[in-house]
C-alpha cells in the first residue's frame, strides 16, 4: 500500500542528506563529471531542482514541464552555477515541492507526468524520493545503492520489473534477490533466464546504473535492457 505521508517524510530526510553531502563540495568538484554520461555534478543538481518544481506543478494540476526542450534547456542553463546558488535552488525548490504536497487534498486522483504518462497523486512523493536518492548516488561522492533503504530498493525494483514486463527486446526473466522474486521481459524469443544477486545490484542493473557483472544467471546471458 502506498503511504504518501511516510514517503514525504523520507523525501525530507533524503533531501537533507543530499544537501549535507553536496555542501562539502566546491565549485571545481561540482563541474566534474557525474556518473551520468554527458552530465556534470552541476547538471545532476540542476535536474533535481527543476524536477522538484515539475512535480510540484503536477500536484497543483499544471503540466509537469512546458516541453521536453525547455526541460533540457533549463538544466543546461543552471548546470554551470556556483555551489552556493545550486544549494540555495535545491533547498528552495525542495521546500516548494513539500508545500505543494501539503496543499494536496485528493491523493487518489490521476495525474499526468512527462510524455503523457499517468499515475496516482499518491505515488508522486515516492517518485520524488527515487529522484533524490538515485541522483545522490549518480553524483559519485561516496553514496551508493547499498545505502538506500531496503523498502525503497524493493519498491523501485517492483516498478522497474513491471516497466520491462513484456518488452519485445527482453527475454522472459525471473530475478531472485534477498528473498524477493521479480519477473520481467517475456516479449523476446529465448529464455527463460534466471538472475540472482543482491537487491541493490538488481536495482543497479534495472536502472542502467550498473552493468550487472555482480549478478549470476542461468538459462542464458544477462538480458540487455533498453534505456529507461
PDB file of C-alpha atoms in Angstrom:
ATOM      1  CA  UNK A   1       0.000   0.000   0.000  1.00  0.00           C
ATOM      2  CA  UNK A   2       1.245   3.477  -0.903  1.00  0.00           C
ATOM      3  CA  UNK A   3       1.745   5.736   2.104  1.00  0.00           C
ATOM      4  CA  UNK A   4       2.343   9.245   0.784  1.00  0.00           C
ATOM      5  CA  UNK A   5       2.799  10.657   4.296  1.00  0.00           C
ATOM      6  CA  UNK A   6       5.621   8.213   5.019  1.00  0.00           C
ATOM      7  CA  UNK A   7       7.144   8.865   1.606  1.00  0.00           C
ATOM      8  CA  UNK A   8       7.091  12.629   2.176  1.00  0.00           C
ATOM      9  CA  UNK A   9       8.948  12.127   5.442  1.00  0.00           C
ATOM     10  CA  UNK A  10      11.533  10.061   3.574  1.00  0.00           C
ATOM     11  CA  UNK A  11      11.824  12.816   0.950  1.00  0.00           C
ATOM     12  CA  UNK A  12      12.674  15.333   3.660  1.00  0.00           C
ATOM     13  CA  UNK A  13      15.326  13.039   5.127  1.00  0.00           C
ATOM     14  CA  UNK A  14      16.822  12.225   1.720  1.00  0.00           C
ATOM     15  CA  UNK A  15      16.914  15.906   0.763  1.00  0.00           C
ATOM     16  CA  UNK A  16      18.689  16.841   3.988  1.00  0.00           C
ATOM     17  CA  UNK A  17      21.179  14.036   3.398  1.00  0.00           C
ATOM     18  CA  UNK A  18      21.812  15.279  -0.132  1.00  0.00           C
ATOM     19  CA  UNK A  19      22.220  18.895   0.961  1.00  0.00           C
ATOM     20  CA  UNK A  20      24.663  17.916   3.713  1.00  0.00           C
ATOM     21  CA  UNK A  21      26.733  15.852   1.280  1.00  0.00           C
ATOM     22  CA  UNK A  22      26.807  18.387  -1.550  1.00  0.00           C
ATOM     23  CA  UNK A  23      27.572  21.179   0.897  1.00  0.00           C
ATOM     24  CA  UNK A  24      31.027  19.614   1.289  1.00  0.00           C
ATOM     25  CA  UNK A  25      31.812  20.029  -2.409  1.00  0.00           C
ATOM     26  CA  UNK A  26      33.402  23.035  -4.065  1.00  0.00           C
ATOM     27  CA  UNK A  27      32.952  24.734  -7.422  1.00  0.00           C
ATOM     28  CA  UNK A  28      35.686  22.667  -9.052  1.00  0.00           C
ATOM     29  CA  UNK A  29      34.258  19.301  -7.996  1.00  0.00           C
ATOM     30  CA  UNK A  30      30.764  20.475  -8.943  1.00  0.00           C
ATOM     31  CA  UNK A  31      31.931  20.954 -12.532  1.00  0.00           C
ATOM     32  CA  UNK A  32      33.479  17.482 -12.701  1.00  0.00           C
ATOM     33  CA  UNK A  33      31.674  14.600 -14.458  1.00  0.00           C
ATOM     34  CA  UNK A  34      28.951  12.738 -12.606  1.00  0.00           C
ATOM     35  CA  UNK A  35      28.256   9.057 -13.223  1.00  0.00           C
ATOM     36  CA  UNK A  36      25.631  10.001 -15.803  1.00  0.00           C
ATOM     37  CA  UNK A  37      27.092  10.211 -19.326  1.00  0.00           C
ATOM     38  CA  UNK A  38      27.456  13.790 -20.505  1.00  0.00           C
ATOM     39  CA  UNK A  39      26.373  15.341 -17.209  1.00  0.00           C
ATOM     40  CA  UNK A  40      28.499  17.116 -14.646  1.00  0.00           C
ATOM     41  CA  UNK A  41      27.549  17.098 -10.989  1.00  0.00           C
ATOM     42  CA  UNK A  42      26.114  20.537 -11.673  1.00  0.00           C
ATOM     43  CA  UNK A  43      23.762  19.035 -14.242  1.00  0.00           C
ATOM     44  CA  UNK A  44      22.547  16.486 -11.690  1.00  0.00           C
ATOM     45  CA  UNK A  45      21.800  19.136  -9.064  1.00  0.00           C
ATOM     46  CA  UNK A  46      20.130  21.397 -11.613  1.00  0.00           C
ATOM     47  CA  UNK A  47      17.946  18.499 -12.731  1.00  0.00           C
ATOM     48  CA  UNK A  48      16.950  17.742  -9.135  1.00  0.00           C
ATOM     49  CA  UNK A  49      15.903  21.347  -8.569  1.00  0.00           C
ATOM     50  CA  UNK A  50      13.866  21.518 -11.758  1.00  0.00           C
ATOM     51  CA  UNK A  51      12.337  18.105 -11.029  1.00  0.00           C
ATOM     52  CA  UNK A  52      11.100  19.403  -7.668  1.00  0.00           C
ATOM     53  CA  UNK A  53       9.428  22.308  -9.480  1.00  0.00           C
ATOM     54  CA  UNK A  54       7.989  19.939 -12.066  1.00  0.00           C
ATOM     55  CA  UNK A  55       6.463  17.549  -9.536  1.00  0.00           C
ATOM     56  CA  UNK A  56       5.035  20.496  -7.632  1.00  0.00           C
ATOM     57  CA  UNK A  57       3.389  21.504 -10.922  1.00  0.00           C
ATOM     58  CA  UNK A  58       1.885  18.029 -11.218  1.00  0.00           C
ATOM     59  CA  UNK A  59       0.449  18.136  -7.706  1.00  0.00           C
ATOM     60  CA  UNK A  60      -1.056  21.555  -8.420  1.00  0.00           C
ATOM     61  CA  UNK A  61      -2.696  20.450 -11.677  1.00  0.00           C
ATOM     62  CA  UNK A  62      -0.277  22.095 -14.103  1.00  0.00           C
ATOM     63  CA  UNK A  63       1.817  20.483 -16.864  1.00  0.00           C
ATOM     64  CA  UNK A  64       4.979  18.906 -15.486  1.00  0.00           C
ATOM     65  CA  UNK A  65       7.199  20.778 -17.962  1.00  0.00           C
ATOM     66  CA  UNK A  66       6.371  23.323 -20.628  1.00  0.00           C
ATOM     67  CA  UNK A  67       8.101  20.979 -23.094  1.00  0.00           C
ATOM     68  CA  UNK A  68      10.947  18.472 -23.277  1.00  0.00           C
ATOM     69  CA  UNK A  69      13.037  21.149 -24.951  1.00  0.00           C
ATOM     70  CA  UNK A  70      12.587  23.684 -22.170  1.00  0.00           C
ATOM     71  CA  UNK A  71      13.316  20.975 -19.579  1.00  0.00           C
ATOM     72  CA  UNK A  72      16.665  20.231 -21.199  1.00  0.00           C
ATOM     73  CA  UNK A  73      17.428  23.913 -21.748  1.00  0.00           C
ATOM     74  CA  UNK A  74      16.745  24.737 -18.097  1.00  0.00           C
ATOM     75  CA  UNK A  75      19.107  22.002 -16.904  1.00  0.00           C
ATOM     76  CA  UNK A  76      21.848  23.159 -19.292  1.00  0.00           C
ATOM     77  CA  UNK A  77      21.317  26.770 -18.188  1.00  0.00           C
ATOM     78  CA  UNK A  78      21.507  26.002 -14.480  1.00  0.00           C
ATOM     79  CA  UNK A  79      24.301  23.401 -14.508  1.00  0.00           C
ATOM     80  CA  UNK A  80      27.289  25.843 -14.522  1.00  0.00           C
ATOM     81  CA  UNK A  81      26.141  27.828 -11.473  1.00  0.00           C
ATOM     82  CA  UNK A  82      28.433  28.015  -8.427  1.00  0.00           C
ATOM     83  CA  UNK A  83      27.799  25.742  -5.469  1.00  0.00           C
ATOM     84  CA  UNK A  84      26.077  28.299  -3.266  1.00  0.00           C
ATOM     85  CA  UNK A  85      23.497  29.024  -5.961  1.00  0.00           C
ATOM     86  CA  UNK A  86      22.942  25.336  -6.623  1.00  0.00           C
ATOM     87  CA  UNK A  87      22.374  24.599  -2.941  1.00  0.00           C
ATOM     88  CA  UNK A  88      20.019  27.535  -2.477  1.00  0.00           C
ATOM     89  CA  UNK A  89      17.988  26.465  -5.512  1.00  0.00           C
ATOM     90  CA  UNK A  90      17.880  22.845  -4.380  1.00  0.00           C
ATOM     91  CA  UNK A  91      16.754  23.856  -0.907  1.00  0.00           C
ATOM     92  CA  UNK A  92      14.080  26.295  -2.161  1.00  0.00           C
ATOM     93  CA  UNK A  93      12.709  24.003  -4.861  1.00  0.00           C
ATOM     94  CA  UNK A  94      12.530  21.091  -2.403  1.00  0.00           C
ATOM     95  CA  UNK A  95      10.579  23.283   0.011  1.00  0.00           C
ATOM     96  CA  UNK A  96       8.265  24.262  -2.828  1.00  0.00           C
ATOM     97  CA  UNK A  97       7.547  20.625  -3.593  1.00  0.00           C
ATOM     98  CA  UNK A  98       6.747  19.884   0.053  1.00  0.00           C
ATOM     99  CA  UNK A  99       4.496  22.934   0.202  1.00  0.00           C
ATOM    100  CA  UNK A 100       2.627  21.731  -2.876  1.00  0.00           C
ATOM    101  CA  UNK A 101       2.247  18.320  -1.238  1.00  0.00           C
ATOM    102  CA  UNK A 102       0.900  19.913   1.941  1.00  0.00           C
ATOM    103  CA  UNK A 103      -1.816  21.610  -0.119  1.00  0.00           C
ATOM    104  CA  UNK A 104      -2.886  18.414  -1.877  1.00  0.00           C
ATOM    105  CA  UNK A 105      -6.272  17.131  -0.764  1.00  0.00           C
ATOM    106  CA  UNK A 106      -7.124  14.381  -3.256  1.00  0.00           C
ATOM    107  CA  UNK A 107      -4.272  11.867  -3.234  1.00  0.00           C
ATOM    108  CA  UNK A 108      -6.350   9.261  -5.095  1.00  0.00           C
ATOM    109  CA  UNK A 109      -6.719  11.315  -8.274  1.00  0.00           C
ATOM    110  CA  UNK A 110      -4.896  10.531 -11.506  1.00  0.00           C
ATOM    111  CA  UNK A 111      -2.165  12.962 -12.551  1.00  0.00           C
ATOM    112  CA  UNK A 112      -0.222  13.355 -15.800  1.00  0.00           C
ATOM    113  CA  UNK A 113       3.572  13.318 -15.960  1.00  0.00           C
ATOM    114  CA  UNK A 114       6.048  13.624 -18.855  1.00  0.00           C
ATOM    115  CA  UNK A 115       5.192  12.183 -22.254  1.00  0.00           C
ATOM    116  CA  UNK A 116       1.593  11.530 -21.265  1.00  0.00           C
ATOM    117  CA  UNK A 117       2.469   9.042 -18.510  1.00  0.00           C
ATOM    118  CA  UNK A 118      -0.205   8.903 -15.818  1.00  0.00           C
ATOM    119  CA  UNK A 119      -0.062   7.886 -12.168  1.00  0.00           C
ATOM    120  CA  UNK A 120      -1.921   8.476  -8.942  1.00  0.00           C
ATOM    121  CA  UNK A 121      -1.068  11.582  -6.952  1.00  0.00           C
ATOM    122  CA  UNK A 122      -0.196   9.366  -4.000  1.00  0.00           C
ATOM    123  CA  UNK A 123       2.817   7.961  -5.873  1.00  0.00           C
ATOM    124  CA  UNK A 124       4.354  11.379  -6.600  1.00  0.00           C
ATOM    125  CA  UNK A 125       6.206  11.580  -3.241  1.00  0.00           C
ATOM    126  CA  UNK A 126       7.837   8.212  -3.944  1.00  0.00           C
ATOM    127  CA  UNK A 127       8.791   9.364  -7.436  1.00  0.00           C
ATOM    128  CA  UNK A 128      10.487  12.377  -5.878  1.00  0.00           C
ATOM    129  CA  UNK A 129      12.208  10.171  -3.311  1.00  0.00           C
ATOM    130  CA  UNK A 130      13.644   7.973  -6.064  1.00  0.00           C
ATOM    131  CA  UNK A 131      14.895  11.032  -7.932  1.00  0.00           C
ATOM    132  CA  UNK A 132      16.700  12.373  -4.879  1.00  0.00           C
ATOM    133  CA  UNK A 133      18.201   9.064  -3.770  1.00  0.00           C
ATOM    134  CA  UNK A 134      19.330   7.708  -7.160  1.00  0.00           C
ATOM    135  CA  UNK A 135      20.753  11.032  -8.304  1.00  0.00           C
ATOM    136  CA  UNK A 136      22.604  11.339  -4.990  1.00  0.00           C
ATOM    137  CA  UNK A 137      24.280   8.079  -5.998  1.00  0.00           C
ATOM    138  CA  UNK A 138      24.872   9.470  -9.501  1.00  0.00           C
ATOM    139  CA  UNK A 139      26.946  12.320  -8.065  1.00  0.00           C
ATOM    140  CA  UNK A 140      29.710   9.829  -7.288  1.00  0.00           C
ATOM    141  CA  UNK A 141      30.584  11.336  -3.933  1.00  0.00           C
ATOM    142  CA  UNK A 142      30.506   8.241  -1.746  1.00  0.00           C
ATOM    143  CA  UNK A 143      26.787   7.450  -1.502  1.00  0.00           C
ATOM    144  CA  UNK A 144      25.970   4.052  -3.014  1.00  0.00           C
ATOM    145  CA  UNK A 145      22.942   1.926  -3.822  1.00  0.00           C
ATOM    146  CA  UNK A 146      23.745  -0.319  -0.870  1.00  0.00           C
ATOM    147  CA  UNK A 147      22.976   2.582   1.472  1.00  0.00           C
ATOM    148  CA  UNK A 148      19.415   3.024   0.226  1.00  0.00           C
ATOM    149  CA  UNK A 149      16.565   1.855   2.450  1.00  0.00           C
ATOM    150  CA  UNK A 150      15.607  -1.770   1.806  1.00  0.00           C
ATOM    151  CA  UNK A 151      11.946  -0.861   1.265  1.00  0.00           C
ATOM    152  CA  UNK A 152      12.862   1.788  -1.303  1.00  0.00           C
ATOM    153  CA  UNK A 153      15.038  -0.667  -3.248  1.00  0.00           C
ATOM    154  CA  UNK A 154      12.298  -3.299  -3.210  1.00  0.00           C
ATOM    155  CA  UNK A 155       9.613  -0.889  -4.374  1.00  0.00           C
ATOM    156  CA  UNK A 156      11.734   0.516  -7.186  1.00  0.00           C
ATOM    157  CA  UNK A 157      12.689  -2.970  -8.336  1.00  0.00           C
ATOM    158  CA  UNK A 158       8.956  -3.777  -8.389  1.00  0.00           C
ATOM    159  CA  UNK A 159       8.334  -0.732 -10.580  1.00  0.00           C
ATOM    160  CA  UNK A 160      11.214  -1.325 -12.987  1.00  0.00           C
ATOM    161  CA  UNK A 161      10.454  -5.035 -13.382  1.00  0.00           C
ATOM    162  CA  UNK A 162       6.888  -4.123 -14.352  1.00  0.00           C
ATOM    163  CA  UNK A 163       8.180  -1.467 -16.740  1.00  0.00           C
ATOM    164  CA  UNK A 164      10.144  -4.052 -18.730  1.00  0.00           C
ATOM    165  CA  UNK A 165       7.444  -6.729 -18.482  1.00  0.00           C
ATOM    166  CA  UNK A 166       6.522  -7.961 -21.947  1.00  0.00           C
ATOM    167  CA  UNK A 167       9.159  -5.772 -23.603  1.00  0.00           C
ATOM    168  CA  UNK A 168       9.819  -7.013 -27.163  1.00  0.00           C
ATOM    169  CA  UNK A 169      13.595  -6.852 -26.670  1.00  0.00           C
ATOM    170  CA  UNK A 170      13.794  -8.648 -23.312  1.00  0.00           C
ATOM    171  CA  UNK A 171      13.513 -12.419 -22.858  1.00  0.00           C
ATOM    172  CA  UNK A 172      11.414 -13.879 -20.064  1.00  0.00           C
ATOM    173  CA  UNK A 173      13.412 -13.270 -16.901  1.00  0.00           C
ATOM    174  CA  UNK A 174      12.994 -14.212 -13.256  1.00  0.00           C
ATOM    175  CA  UNK A 175      15.028 -12.242 -10.733  1.00  0.00           C
ATOM    176  CA  UNK A 176      15.809 -13.600  -7.263  1.00  0.00           C
ATOM    177  CA  UNK A 177      17.346 -11.277  -4.675  1.00  0.00           C
ATOM    178  CA  UNK A 178      17.315 -11.093  -0.881  1.00  0.00           C
ATOM    179  CA  UNK A 179      14.138 -13.137  -0.533  1.00  0.00           C
ATOM    180  CA  UNK A 180      12.273 -11.289  -3.285  1.00  0.00           C
ATOM    181  CA  UNK A 181      11.220 -12.542  -6.706  1.00  0.00           C
ATOM    182  CA  UNK A 182      10.505 -10.392  -9.734  1.00  0.00           C
ATOM    183  CA  UNK A 183       9.510 -11.402 -13.248  1.00  0.00           C
ATOM    184  CA  UNK A 184      10.110  -9.199 -16.248  1.00  0.00           C
ATOM    185  CA  UNK A 185      10.594  -9.269 -20.001  1.00  0.00           C
ATOM    186  CA  UNK A 186       8.930 -12.013 -21.981  1.00  0.00           C
ATOM    187  CA  UNK A 187       8.443 -10.277 -25.307  1.00  0.00           C
ATOM    188  CA  UNK A 188      11.613 -11.553 -26.983  1.00  0.00           C
ATOM    189  CA  UNK A 189      12.459 -15.059 -28.136  1.00  0.00           C
ATOM    190  CA  UNK A 190      14.742 -17.061 -25.862  1.00  0.00           C
ATOM    191  CA  UNK A 191      14.987 -17.769 -22.203  1.00  0.00           C
ATOM    192  CA  UNK A 192      13.727 -18.151 -19.663  1.00  0.00           C
ATOM    193  CA  UNK A 193      16.669 -16.665 -17.775  1.00  0.00           C
ATOM    194  CA  UNK A 194      17.069 -16.651 -14.006  1.00  0.00           C
ATOM    195  CA  UNK A 195      19.082 -13.801 -12.471  1.00  0.00           C
ATOM    196  CA  UNK A 196      20.422 -13.874  -8.914  1.00  0.00           C
ATOM    197  CA  UNK A 197      22.151 -11.276  -6.777  1.00  0.00           C
ATOM    198  CA  UNK A 198      21.537  -8.666  -4.122  1.00  0.00           C
ATOM    199  CA  UNK A 199      18.596  -6.288  -4.377  1.00  0.00           C
ATOM    200  CA  UNK A 200      20.859  -3.199  -4.751  1.00  0.00           C
ATOM    201  CA  UNK A 201      22.765  -4.906  -7.585  1.00  0.00           C
ATOM    202  CA  UNK A 202      19.457  -5.740  -9.240  1.00  0.00           C
ATOM    203  CA  UNK A 203      18.410  -2.094  -8.917  1.00  0.00           C
ATOM    204  CA  UNK A 204      21.695  -1.005 -10.468  1.00  0.00           C
ATOM    205  CA  UNK A 205      21.100  -3.314 -13.435  1.00  0.00           C
ATOM    206  CA  UNK A 206      17.410  -2.488 -13.893  1.00  0.00           C
ATOM    207  CA  UNK A 207      18.043   1.260 -13.677  1.00  0.00           C
ATOM    208  CA  UNK A 208      21.039   1.194 -16.015  1.00  0.00           C
ATOM    209  CA  UNK A 209      23.446   2.298 -13.314  1.00  0.00           C
ATOM    210  CA  UNK A 210      25.473  -0.933 -13.155  1.00  0.00           C
ATOM    211  CA  UNK A 211      26.451  -3.463 -15.798  1.00  0.00           C
ATOM    212  CA  UNK A 212      25.145  -6.468 -13.902  1.00  0.00           C
ATOM    213  CA  UNK A 213      28.539  -8.117 -13.661  1.00  0.00           C
ATOM    214  CA  UNK A 214      27.899  -8.852  -9.964  1.00  0.00           C
ATOM    215  CA  UNK A 215      24.772 -10.839 -10.861  1.00  0.00           C
ATOM    216  CA  UNK A 216      24.706 -14.504 -11.833  1.00  0.00           C
ATOM    217  CA  UNK A 217      22.476 -16.039 -14.495  1.00  0.00           C
ATOM    218  CA  UNK A 218      21.078 -19.417 -15.501  1.00  0.00           C
ATOM    219  CA  UNK A 219      19.484 -20.287 -18.834  1.00  0.00           C
ATOM    220  CA  UNK A 220      21.314 -17.667 -20.826  1.00  0.00           C
ATOM    221  CA  UNK A 221      23.297 -14.426 -20.595  1.00  0.00           C
ATOM    222  CA  UNK A 222      22.142 -11.462 -18.573  1.00  0.00           C
ATOM    223  CA  UNK A 223      19.459  -9.720 -20.679  1.00  0.00           C
ATOM    224  CA  UNK A 224      20.431  -6.373 -22.134  1.00  0.00           C
ATOM    225  CA  UNK A 225      17.848  -3.849 -21.010  1.00  0.00           C
ATOM    226  CA  UNK A 226      16.709  -0.898 -23.134  1.00  0.00           C
ATOM    227  CA  UNK A 227      17.245   2.645 -21.825  1.00  0.00           C
ATOM    228  CA  UNK A 228      14.653   3.962 -19.391  1.00  0.00           C
TER     229      UNK A 228
END
